[in-house]
Each structure stands twice: as C-alpha cells, then as structure tokens.
Amino acid sequence: MNTARRRGEIVGWVVSAVALIAGFVLILIGIATPPSASFGWFAYAPLSNYAYVAGAPGLAIPPVTAVGFTLFVIGLVGVAFLVGIRVGARRRV
C-alpha cells in the first residue's frame, strides 16, 4: 500500500472516530440535560387557521440529541466503509 493511500486511510479513521465520539458526547448531553420549560403570554385568541404546538414540530427529542445521533451514524458509516475497504484489500492478495 502506498504512502498517500495509507495517509488517506488514517485520516478517514480519525474523522470517523471523531464523529463517533462527538456524536456520543452530544447524545449524552442531550439525555442528561432536562428539557427547559418556557412560559410566556398566552391569554389571547390564536388565529383561526393556525394551531399552536409547543416545541419543535415533529421532533420528539432535543435538537442536541438529534445532532448527536446524526454524527454518530455518520461515524458508523465511515467506520463500516473503512472496514469494508480493509477486508476487500485483504481478500485480493
């Protein structure tokens, strides 16, 4: 294996590991922090064609946790790709 290819593989492993670790840390932060309650003025009649829904619509987990899961999955895909390259290169020999 030439030096440039080896260096690229090392960079891929490092980037995948950083994505996995950062994603895991963000998941832990999102799980550990309690959801914040917000209070505001609500004593008015809302518009008839709009229903107010508190929080982010359609998102049942905090945004930090969603970003953490995304980074974690990106890291897992990178690791799977690199393992596939390594296994494929070993079988060709």
Coordinates of C-alpha atoms in Angstrom, one line a residue:
M1 CA 0.0 0.0 0.0
N2 CA 1.5 3.3 -1.0
T3 CA 2.0 6.2 1.5
A4 CA -0.7 8.5 0.1
R5 CA -3.3 5.8 0.3
R6 CA -2.2 4.9 3.8
R7 CA -2.3 8.5 4.9
G8 CA -5.8 8.9 3.5
E9 CA -7.0 5.8 5.3
I10 CA -5.6 7.1 8.6
V11 CA -7.4 10.4 8.0
G12 CA -10.6 8.5 7.4
W13 CA -10.2 6.5 10.6
V14 CA -9.5 9.7 12.6
V15 CA -12.5 11.6 11.1
S16 CA -14.8 8.6 11.7
A17 CA -13.6 8.3 15.3
V18 CA -14.1 12.0 16.0
A19 CA -17.6 11.8 14.6
L20 CA -18.4 8.8 16.7
I21 CA -17.0 10.4 19.9
A22 CA -18.6 13.8 19.3
G23 CA -21.9 12.2 18.5
F24 CA -21.8 10.0 21.6
V25 CA -21.0 13.1 23.8
L26 CA -23.8 15.1 22.2
I27 CA -26.2 12.2 22.8
L28 CA -25.2 12.1 26.5
I29 CA -25.5 15.8 26.8
G30 CA -29.0 15.8 25.3
I31 CA -30.1 12.9 27.5
A32 CA -28.6 14.4 30.7
T33 CA -30.0 17.9 30.4
P34 CA -33.6 18.2 31.4
P35 CA -35.9 19.9 28.9
S36 CA -36.4 23.6 29.6
A37 CA -39.8 24.9 30.3
S38 CA -40.7 28.2 28.8
F39 CA -43.6 30.4 29.9
G40 CA -45.0 33.4 28.1
W41 CA -48.1 35.4 27.4
F42 CA -50.8 33.1 26.2
A43 CA -54.1 34.9 27.1
Y44 CA -55.1 35.9 23.5
A45 CA -57.2 34.2 20.9
P46 CA -55.0 32.5 18.3
L47 CA -55.6 32.9 14.6
S48 CA -58.4 30.6 13.5
N49 CA -56.3 28.8 10.8
Y50 CA -53.3 28.1 13.0
A51 CA -52.9 25.7 15.8
Y52 CA -50.1 26.4 18.2
V53 CA -47.9 23.5 19.2
A54 CA -45.2 24.0 21.8
G55 CA -41.7 22.9 20.9
A56 CA -40.3 21.9 17.6
P57 CA -42.9 20.4 15.4
G58 CA -42.4 16.7 14.8
L59 CA -39.3 16.4 16.8
A60 CA -39.7 14.3 20.0
I61 CA -36.0 14.6 21.1
P62 CA -34.0 17.7 21.8
P63 CA -32.1 19.2 18.8
V64 CA -28.7 18.5 20.5
T65 CA -29.6 14.8 20.8
A66 CA -30.7 14.7 17.1
V67 CA -27.4 16.2 16.0
G68 CA -25.6 13.7 18.2
F69 CA -27.4 10.8 16.6
T70 CA -26.6 12.2 13.2
L71 CA -22.9 12.5 13.9
F72 CA -22.9 9.0 15.5
V73 CA -24.5 7.5 12.4
I74 CA -22.1 9.3 10.1
G75 CA -19.2 8.0 12.1
L76 CA -20.6 4.4 12.0
V77 CA -21.0 4.7 8.2
G78 CA -17.4 5.9 7.9
V79 CA -16.1 3.0 10.0
A80 CA -18.1 0.5 8.1
F81 CA -16.7 1.9 4.8
L82 CA -13.2 1.7 6.0
V83 CA -13.6 -1.8 7.4
G84 CA -15.0 -2.9 4.0
I85 CA -12.0 -1.4 2.2
R86 CA -9.6 -3.2 4.6
V87 CA -11.4 -6.5 4.2
G88 CA -11.7 -6.2 0.5
A89 CA -8.0 -5.4 0.2
R90 CA -7.0 -8.4 2.3
R91 CA -9.0 -10.8 0.1
R92 CA -7.4 -9.6 -3.2
V93 CA -3.9 -10.7 -2.0

